[in-house]
Amino acid sequence: MILQIRDLSISIRGQEIVTIDCLDLAAGQRLGVVGESGSGKTMAAMSIAGLAPGVVDVKGSIRLNGQETIDMTDRQLAASRRGLVGVIFQDPQRALNPMMRVGRQVAEAIRLHRRQSRAHIRARVLELLEQVQLPDPQKLMRRYPHQLSGGQRQRVMIAIAIACRPKLLIADEPTTALDATVQKEILELINDLSVQHNMGLLFVSHDLGVVRAVSEYMAVLYGGRLMEMGPIGHVLERSRHRYTEALIASNPGRVCVGTSEIGLGRRFIPIEGNVPSPGAFPQGCRFRGRCRHELPACVEEPRLTLLEDGHAFRCWNPTIMREAESHGSAC
Ligand SMILES: Nc1ncnc2c1ncn2[C@@H]1O[C@H](COP(=O)(O)OP(=O)(O)O)[C@@H](O)[C@H]1O
Ligand code: SF4
Ligand SMILES: [Mg+2]
């Protein structure tokens, strides 16, 4: 496994933001994490990458390529992450240094990983810029970030993220700031690179259509809890959790699954209310208060129900109820 999470608890000043009891990602697997804004996606992704701000307290177990990272010092973590994890952020404008030429920024990412001759590094920079399909890399490497379009800047960020040939690529809303056509191209690029280089992909987005475009597996996060997860076709076509169901119905785009189309293709139903702040979630199921299918039992945290092929959910009143389903841990 490239990523193994057990009993993960992420909190800020004693306030629990995210808990994940169990999540595995094998080499080359592509997992999309979806949920409304404020669900804890960024906090989870940055904690896995070892990039959460200092105020964040991370407990439990996060193994990257078999190595426990939780108790590492920042320096140990940076060293172990190098060559293992690449990260793409939402806003390349802020992630790139505006004062440094693009080529040098990619070169720095290569140098961090391994000492090489200047000629070697230059050749690798050109190779990376070609891999992310930037036109005329020779010319482009001499430009500054502000001389590039938003899509080109995101491609440079991707080149930096894959410079150390990571086994795991973490992308946090990498296309949210881009217009629709550029978004599609960037998603295709991330998908192709992940397949070509057998990189695990942890792809975070609030947009179901975007997650669908790049993922084989999907995890639905709400209130810092994994509500449903499994192969993407199962979760989208046969969603059990009422939050997943609500998220699909509220999706502003059309989500194509095989030959069927869900989301706006049927009827647009917004989810009532907003995601509460971390201290304000109700007792029991965190979706209580916004769920149209709440039962008295929902005041208790739902048990995890396991279905076939790793499909699992926690909900007391799922869309389909069957007697003989097992309960337990997803791992
Ligand atoms: N630096 C921070 N200090 C305090 N609370 C934070 C901080 N960053 C995020 N949060 C809170 O953690 C929760 C999850 O945030 P985040 O992971 O950014 O959600 P998402 O990425 O799903 O939109 C939110 O309620 C947010 O207010
Ligand atoms: S456990 Fe209850 S409140 Fe939570 S999603 Fe299911 S039905 Fe709704
Ligand atoms: Mg976020």
GROMACS .gro file of C-alpha atoms and ligand atoms in nm:
model
  367
    1MET     CA    1   0.000   0.000   0.000
    2ILE     CA    2   0.123   0.347  -0.081
    3LEU     CA    3  -0.105   0.503   0.181
    4GLN     CA    4  -0.250   0.343   0.493
    5ILE     CA    5  -0.451   0.544   0.742
    6ARG     CA    6  -0.567   0.405   1.076
    7ASP     CA    7  -0.754   0.586   1.356
    8LEU     CA    8  -0.659   0.927   1.225
    9SER     CA    9  -0.774   1.221   1.432
   10ILE     CA   10  -0.704   1.577   1.318
   11SER     CA   11  -0.788   1.857   1.559
   12ILE     CA   12  -0.724   2.224   1.614
   13ARG     CA   13  -0.704   2.360   1.969
   14GLY     CA   14  -0.882   2.051   2.105
   15GLN     CA   15  -1.159   2.068   1.845
   16GLU     CA   16  -1.176   1.756   1.630
   17ILE     CA   17  -1.192   1.850   1.259
   18VAL     CA   18  -1.150   1.512   1.085
   19THR     CA   19  -1.151   1.148   1.194
   20ILE     CA   20  -1.078   0.863   0.954
   21ASP     CA   21  -1.069   0.518   1.108
   22CYS     CA   22  -0.941   0.337   0.805
   23LEU     CA   23  -0.838   0.422   0.449
   24ASP     CA   24  -0.599   0.241   0.213
   25LEU     CA   25  -0.464   0.338  -0.127
   26ALA     CA   26  -0.260   0.097  -0.338
   27ALA     CA   27   0.004   0.203  -0.591
   28GLY     CA   28  -0.160   0.344  -0.902
   29GLN     CA   29  -0.508   0.365  -0.746
   30ARG     CA   30  -0.699   0.687  -0.795
   31LEU     CA   31  -0.917   0.798  -0.505
   32GLY     CA   32  -1.144   1.102  -0.521
   33VAL     CA   33  -1.250   1.265  -0.194
   34VAL     CA   34  -1.565   1.470  -0.230
   35GLY     CA   35  -1.774   1.679   0.008
   36GLU     CA   36  -1.907   2.030   0.051
   37SER     CA   37  -1.680   2.314   0.147
   38GLY     CA   38  -1.590   2.287   0.516
   39SER     CA   39  -1.610   1.904   0.521
   40GLY     CA   40  -1.242   1.870   0.613
   41LYS     CA   41  -1.101   1.767   0.273
   42THR     CA   42  -0.809   2.009   0.270
   43MET     CA   43  -0.726   1.940   0.633
   44ALA     CA   44  -0.717   1.565   0.563
   45ALA     CA   45  -0.514   1.602   0.242
   46MET     CA   46  -0.258   1.841   0.396
   47SER     CA   47  -0.220   1.622   0.706
   48ILE     CA   48  -0.149   1.321   0.485
   49ALA     CA   49   0.106   1.529   0.292
   50GLY     CA   50   0.261   1.644   0.621
   51LEU     CA   51   0.183   2.005   0.528
   52ALA     CA   52  -0.087   2.091   0.782
   53PRO     CA   53  -0.027   2.421   0.965
   54GLY     CA   54   0.149   2.403   1.303
   55VAL     CA   55  -0.175   2.464   1.493
   56VAL     CA   56  -0.311   2.130   1.368
   57ASP     CA   57  -0.272   1.826   1.593
   58VAL     CA   58  -0.256   1.497   1.400
   59LYS     CA   59  -0.288   1.166   1.587
   60GLY     CA   60  -0.322   0.802   1.483
   61SER     CA   61  -0.135   0.639   1.199
   62ILE     CA   62  -0.048   0.760   0.848
   63ARG     CA   63   0.186   0.521   0.666
   64LEU     CA   64   0.340   0.634   0.339
   65ASN     CA   65   0.486   0.344   0.146
   66GLY     CA   66   0.490   0.143   0.471
   67GLN     CA   67   0.665   0.409   0.678
   68GLU     CA   68   0.489   0.566   0.976
   69THR     CA   69   0.495   0.946   0.946
   70ILE     CA   70   0.293   1.062   1.246
   71ASP     CA   71   0.574   1.099   1.499
   72MET     CA   72   0.835   1.230   1.255
   73THR     CA   73   0.992   1.570   1.305
   74ASP     CA   74   0.933   1.825   1.028
   75ARG     CA   75   1.281   1.755   0.890
   76GLN     CA   76   1.232   1.376   0.893
   77LEU     CA   77   0.894   1.417   0.735
   78ALA     CA   78   1.025   1.642   0.458
   79ALA     CA   79   1.300   1.389   0.384
   80SER     CA   80   1.068   1.088   0.382
   81ARG     CA   81   0.805   1.271   0.177
   82ARG     CA   82   1.061   1.364  -0.088
   83GLY     CA   83   1.038   1.121  -0.374
   84LEU     CA   84   0.716   0.984  -0.233
   85VAL     CA   85   0.450   1.255  -0.233
   86GLY     CA   86   0.380   1.536  -0.478
   87VAL     CA   87   0.118   1.801  -0.404
   88ILE     CA   88  -0.088   2.021  -0.636
   89PHE     CA   89  -0.278   2.311  -0.479
   90GLN     CA   90  -0.587   2.496  -0.592
   91ASP     CA   91  -0.415   2.824  -0.664
   92PRO     CA   92  -0.089   2.797  -0.863
   93GLN     CA   93  -0.059   3.176  -0.858
   94ARG     CA   94   0.000   3.164  -0.483
   95ALA     CA   95   0.201   2.842  -0.482
   96LEU     CA   96   0.455   2.968  -0.738
   97ASN     CA   97   0.719   3.228  -0.660
   98PRO     CA   98   0.631   3.538  -0.869
   99MET     CA   99   0.995   3.657  -0.868
  100MET     CA  100   1.148   3.339  -1.005
  101ARG     CA  101   1.152   3.210  -1.361
  102VAL     CA  102   0.942   2.900  -1.419
  103GLY     CA  103   1.237   2.683  -1.525
  104ARG     CA  104   1.426   2.764  -1.207
  105GLN     CA  105   1.128   2.674  -0.991
  106VAL     CA  106   1.101   2.333  -1.155
  107ALA     CA  107   1.481   2.293  -1.126
  108GLU     CA  108   1.465   2.367  -0.751
  109ALA     CA  109   1.213   2.085  -0.710
  110ILE     CA  110   1.453   1.845  -0.889
  111ARG     CA  111   1.753   1.965  -0.687
  112LEU     CA  112   1.569   1.907  -0.360
  113HIS     CA  113   1.543   1.546  -0.450
  114ARG     CA  114   1.885   1.463  -0.586
  115ARG     CA  115   2.216   1.634  -0.665
  116GLN     CA  116   2.271   1.640  -1.038
  117SER     CA  117   2.477   1.833  -1.291
  118ARG     CA  118   2.333   2.155  -1.437
  119ALA     CA  119   2.298   1.995  -1.779
  120HIS     CA  120   2.112   1.702  -1.627
  121ILE     CA  121   1.876   1.928  -1.439
  122ARG     CA  122   1.807   2.142  -1.745
  123ALA     CA  123   1.728   1.833  -1.952
  124ARG     CA  124   1.494   1.707  -1.680
  125VAL     CA  125   1.318   2.047  -1.656
  126LEU     CA  126   1.253   2.036  -2.030
  127GLU     CA  127   1.135   1.676  -2.005
  128LEU     CA  128   0.892   1.767  -1.723
  129LEU     CA  129   0.755   2.071  -1.908
  130GLU     CA  130   0.698   1.845  -2.209
  131GLN     CA  131   0.530   1.581  -1.994
  132VAL     CA  132   0.278   1.838  -1.873
  133GLN     CA  133   0.225   1.935  -2.238
  134LEU     CA  134   0.341   2.295  -2.217
  135PRO     CA  135   0.416   2.446  -2.559
  136ASP     CA  136   0.772   2.548  -2.646
  137PRO     CA  137   0.934   2.450  -2.313
  138GLN     CA  138   1.269   2.611  -2.409
  139LYS     CA  139   1.103   2.950  -2.426
  140LEU     CA  140   0.855   2.892  -2.147
  141MET     CA  141   1.115   2.800  -1.885
  142ARG     CA  142   1.252   3.156  -1.906
  143ARG     CA  143   0.915   3.315  -1.829
  144TYR     CA  144   0.781   3.435  -1.494
  145PRO     CA  145   0.451   3.296  -1.356
  146HIS     CA  146   0.257   3.617  -1.435
  147GLN     CA  147   0.347   3.574  -1.805
  148LEU     CA  148   0.159   3.242  -1.815
  149SER     CA  149  -0.213   3.167  -1.833
  150GLY     CA  150  -0.390   3.006  -1.534
  151GLY     CA  151  -0.389   2.666  -1.705
  152GLN     CA  152  -0.016   2.696  -1.790
  153ARG     CA  153   0.065   2.788  -1.430
  154GLN     CA  154  -0.123   2.482  -1.307
  155ARG     CA  155   0.075   2.268  -1.554
  156VAL     CA  156   0.398   2.412  -1.408
  157MET     CA  157   0.270   2.321  -1.059
  158ILE     CA  158   0.204   1.967  -1.181
  159ALA     CA  159   0.557   1.951  -1.328
  160ILE     CA  160   0.694   2.055  -0.986
  161ALA     CA  161   0.472   1.800  -0.808
  162ILE     CA  162   0.593   1.510  -1.024
  163ALA     CA  163   0.956   1.628  -1.043
  164CYS     CA  164   1.064   1.381  -0.775
  165ARG     CA  165   0.873   1.094  -0.939
  166PRO     CA  166   0.631   1.056  -0.644
  167LYS     CA  167   0.442   0.738  -0.571
  168LEU     CA  168   0.149   0.942  -0.443
  169LEU     CA  169   0.008   1.260  -0.597
  170ILE     CA  170  -0.220   1.470  -0.379
  171ALA     CA  171  -0.433   1.726  -0.563
  172ASP     CA  172  -0.651   1.967  -0.367
  173GLU     CA  173  -0.915   2.130  -0.590
  174PRO     CA  174  -0.654   2.172  -0.867
  175THR     CA  175  -0.904   2.289  -1.127
  176THR     CA  176  -1.148   2.493  -0.919
  177ALA     CA  177  -0.990   2.825  -1.023
  178LEU     CA  178  -0.985   2.735  -1.396
  179ASP     CA  179  -1.249   2.775  -1.665
  180ALA     CA  180  -1.432   2.468  -1.795
  181THR     CA  181  -1.222   2.387  -2.106
  182VAL     CA  182  -0.890   2.427  -1.925
  183GLN     CA  183  -1.031   2.229  -1.633
  184LYS     CA  184  -1.104   1.933  -1.861
  185GLU     CA  185  -0.751   1.940  -2.009
  186ILE     CA  186  -0.588   1.954  -1.665
  187LEU     CA  187  -0.804   1.665  -1.540
  188GLU     CA  188  -0.703   1.457  -1.842
  189LEU     CA  189  -0.339   1.541  -1.778
  190ILE     CA  190  -0.356   1.441  -1.409
  191ASN     CA  191  -0.537   1.122  -1.501
  192ASP     CA  192  -0.288   1.032  -1.778
  193LEU     CA  193   0.018   1.105  -1.560
  194SER     CA  194  -0.122   0.896  -1.277
  195VAL     CA  195  -0.179   0.601  -1.511
  196GLN     CA  196   0.153   0.637  -1.704
  197HIS     CA  197   0.366   0.661  -1.389
  198ASN     CA  198   0.155   0.423  -1.176
  199MET     CA  199   0.112   0.702  -0.918
  200GLY     CA  200  -0.151   0.673  -0.648
  201LEU     CA  201  -0.381   0.974  -0.670
  202LEU     CA  202  -0.564   1.140  -0.383
  203PHE     CA  203  -0.785   1.392  -0.555
  204VAL     CA  204  -0.992   1.632  -0.348
  205SER     CA  205  -1.285   1.833  -0.485
  206HIS     CA  206  -1.625   1.968  -0.389
  207ASP     CA  207  -1.737   1.884  -0.745
  208LEU     CA  208  -1.867   1.534  -0.812
  209GLY     CA  209  -1.824   1.564  -1.188
  210VAL     CA  210  -1.457   1.653  -1.146
  211VAL     CA  211  -1.395   1.364  -0.904
  212ARG     CA  212  -1.573   1.129  -1.141
  213ALA     CA  213  -1.339   1.232  -1.424
  214VAL     CA  214  -1.020   1.118  -1.251
  215SER     CA  215  -1.110   0.858  -0.987
  216GLU     CA  216  -1.166   0.485  -0.968
  217TYR     CA  217  -1.260   0.498  -0.601
  218MET     CA  218  -1.450   0.762  -0.413
  219ALA     CA  219  -1.477   0.869  -0.051
  220VAL     CA  220  -1.754   1.103   0.062
  221LEU     CA  221  -1.655   1.327   0.351
  222TYR     CA  222  -1.896   1.529   0.562
  223GLY     CA  223  -1.827   1.700   0.891
  224GLY     CA  224  -1.484   1.537   0.894
  225ARG     CA  225  -1.634   1.185   0.877
  226LEU     CA  226  -1.611   0.935   0.593
  227MET     CA  227  -1.977   0.876   0.515
  228GLU     CA  228  -1.945   0.642   0.218
  229MET     CA  229  -1.664   0.499   0.011
  230GLY     CA  230  -1.597   0.238  -0.253
  231PRO     CA  231  -1.554   0.191  -0.628
  232ILE     CA  232  -1.685   0.508  -0.793
  233GLY     CA  233  -1.949   0.333  -1.002
  234HIS     CA  234  -2.095   0.167  -0.691
  235VAL     CA  235  -2.098   0.487  -0.488
  236LEU     CA  236  -2.252   0.697  -0.766
  237GLU     CA  237  -2.494   0.447  -0.915
  238ARG     CA  238  -2.589   0.263  -0.597
  239SER     CA  239  -2.525   0.523  -0.330
  240ARG     CA  240  -2.657   0.416   0.009
  241HIS     CA  241  -2.579   0.712   0.230
  242ARG     CA  242  -2.834   0.990   0.244
  243TYR     CA  243  -2.557   1.251   0.227
  244THR     CA  244  -2.416   1.098  -0.094
  245GLU     CA  245  -2.768   1.087  -0.234
  246ALA     CA  246  -2.818   1.455  -0.147
  247LEU     CA  247  -2.477   1.551  -0.290
  248ILE     CA  248  -2.556   1.379  -0.621
  249ALA     CA  249  -2.898   1.547  -0.643
  250SER     CA  250  -2.743   1.886  -0.572
  251ASN     CA  251  -2.463   1.847  -0.824
  252PRO     CA  252  -2.470   2.147  -1.055
  253GLY     CA  253  -2.323   1.951  -1.346
  254ARG     CA  254  -2.417   1.621  -1.501
  255VAL     CA  255  -2.233   1.318  -1.378
  256CYS     CA  256  -2.203   1.043  -1.636
  257VAL     CA  257  -2.168   0.691  -1.503
  258GLY     CA  258  -2.139   0.440  -1.782
  259THR     CA  259  -2.446   0.501  -1.993
  260SER     CA  260  -2.655   0.658  -1.718
  261GLU     CA  261  -2.652   1.021  -1.619
  262ILE     CA  262  -2.722   1.140  -1.269
  263GLY     CA  263  -2.741   1.475  -1.094
  264LEU     CA  264  -2.893   1.764  -1.284
  265GLY     CA  265  -2.977   1.521  -1.564
  266ARG     CA  266  -3.274   1.435  -1.342
  267ARG     CA  267  -3.373   1.700  -1.093
  268PHE     CA  268  -3.172   1.960  -0.904
  269ILE     CA  269  -3.240   1.948  -0.530
  270PRO     CA  270  -3.013   2.167  -0.315
  271ILE     CA  271  -2.899   2.042   0.024
  272GLU     CA  272  -3.074   2.241   0.295
  273GLY     CA  273  -2.870   2.455   0.533
  274ASN     CA  274  -2.493   2.485   0.558
  275VAL     CA  275  -2.208   2.272   0.689
  276PRO     CA  276  -2.185   2.365   1.062
  277SER     CA  277  -1.855   2.486   1.206
  278PRO     CA  278  -1.647   2.212   1.377
  279GLY     CA  279  -1.789   2.263   1.729
  280ALA     CA  280  -2.150   2.287   1.615
  281PHE     CA  281  -2.220   1.944   1.464
  282PRO     CA  282  -2.515   1.754   1.614
  283GLN     CA  283  -2.468   1.445   1.828
  284GLY     CA  284  -2.473   1.112   1.640
  285CYS     CA  285  -2.479   1.134   1.261
  286ARG     CA  286  -2.321   1.463   1.160
  287PHE     CA  287  -2.568   1.508   0.874
  288ARG     CA  288  -2.861   1.533   1.117
  289GLY     CA  289  -3.055   1.855   1.085
  290ARG     CA  290  -2.994   1.870   0.708
  291CYS     CA  291  -3.105   1.516   0.626
  292ARG     CA  292  -3.459   1.458   0.499
  293HIS     CA  293  -3.459   1.096   0.614
  294GLU     CA  294  -3.359   1.127   0.978
  295LEU     CA  295  -3.478   0.862   1.224
  296PRO     CA  296  -3.471   0.866   1.606
  297ALA     CA  297  -3.176   0.621   1.582
  298CYS     CA  298  -2.967   0.888   1.410
  299VAL     CA  299  -2.879   1.050   1.745
  300GLU     CA  300  -2.621   0.771   1.770
  301GLU     CA  301  -2.318   0.756   1.542
  302PRO     CA  302  -2.410   0.506   1.267
  303ARG     CA  303  -2.216   0.180   1.238
  304LEU     CA  304  -2.014   0.110   0.926
  305THR     CA  305  -2.200  -0.123   0.690
  306LEU     CA  306  -1.987  -0.320   0.447
  307LEU     CA  307  -2.105  -0.417   0.102
  308GLU     CA  308  -1.920  -0.594  -0.178
  309ASP     CA  309  -1.589  -0.471  -0.334
  310GLY     CA  310  -1.497  -0.241  -0.046
  311HIS     CA  311  -1.817  -0.034  -0.076
  312ALA     CA  312  -1.904   0.085   0.276
  313PHE     CA  313  -2.129   0.347   0.433
  314ARG     CA  314  -2.260   0.468   0.769
  315CYS     CA  315  -2.624   0.558   0.776
  316TRP     CA  316  -2.920   0.432   0.984
  317ASN     CA  317  -3.171   0.490   0.707
  318PRO     CA  318  -2.990   0.420   0.377
  319THR     CA  319  -3.144   0.450   0.031
  320ILE     CA  320  -3.160   0.071   0.009
  321MET     CA  321  -3.198  -0.137   0.323
  322ARG     CA  322  -3.099  -0.502   0.333
  323GLU     CA  323  -3.100  -0.736   0.630
  324ALA     CA  324  -2.793  -0.950   0.573
  325GLU     CA  325  -2.527  -0.681   0.542
  326SER     CA  326  -2.223  -0.703   0.766
  327HIS     CA  327  -2.089  -0.435   0.995
  328GLY     CA  328  -1.733  -0.369   1.095
  329SER     CA  329  -1.415  -0.207   0.974
  330ALA     CA  330  -1.358  -0.120   0.609
  331CYS     CA  331  -0.991  -0.232   0.633
  332LIG     N1  332  -0.625   2.711   1.024
  332LIG     C1  333  -0.746   2.677   1.072
  332LIG     N2  334  -0.782   2.710   1.199
  332LIG     C2  335  -0.902   2.675   1.248
  332LIG     N3  336  -0.995   2.605   1.180
  332LIG     C3  337  -0.966   2.570   1.054
  332LIG     C4  338  -0.840   2.604   0.993
  332LIG     N4  339  -0.841   2.555   0.866
  332LIG     C5  340  -0.961   2.493   0.850
  332LIG     N5  341  -1.035   2.503   0.962
  332LIG     C6  342  -1.170   2.446   0.981
  332LIG     O1  343  -1.164   2.308   0.954
  332LIG     C7  344  -1.282   2.266   0.887
  332LIG     C8  345  -1.245   2.192   0.762
  332LIG     O2  346  -1.182   2.283   0.672
  332LIG     P1  347  -1.122   2.236   0.533
  332LIG     O3  348  -1.038   2.115   0.553
  332LIG     O4  349  -1.057   2.354   0.473
  332LIG     O5  350  -1.253   2.196   0.453
  332LIG     P2  351  -1.272   2.171   0.295
  332LIG     O6  352  -1.138   2.161   0.232
  332LIG     O7  353  -1.352   2.045   0.288
  332LIG     O8  354  -1.350   2.289   0.246
  332LIG     C9  355  -1.364   2.393   0.860
  332LIG     O9  356  -1.467   2.399   0.954
  332LIG    C10  357  -1.266   2.504   0.879
  332LIG    O10  358  -1.331   2.617   0.932
  333SF4     S1  359  -2.776   0.837   0.971
  333SF4    FE1  360  -2.976   0.936   0.977
  333SF4     S2  361  -2.935   1.157   0.972
  333SF4    FE2  362  -2.752   1.049   0.905
  333SF4     S3  363  -2.768   1.046   0.682
  333SF4    FE3  364  -2.850   0.855   0.759
  333SF4     S4  365  -3.071   0.891   0.780
  333SF4    FE4  366  -2.972   1.090   0.761
  334MG      MG  367  -1.053   2.273   0.075
   0.00000   0.00000   0.00000
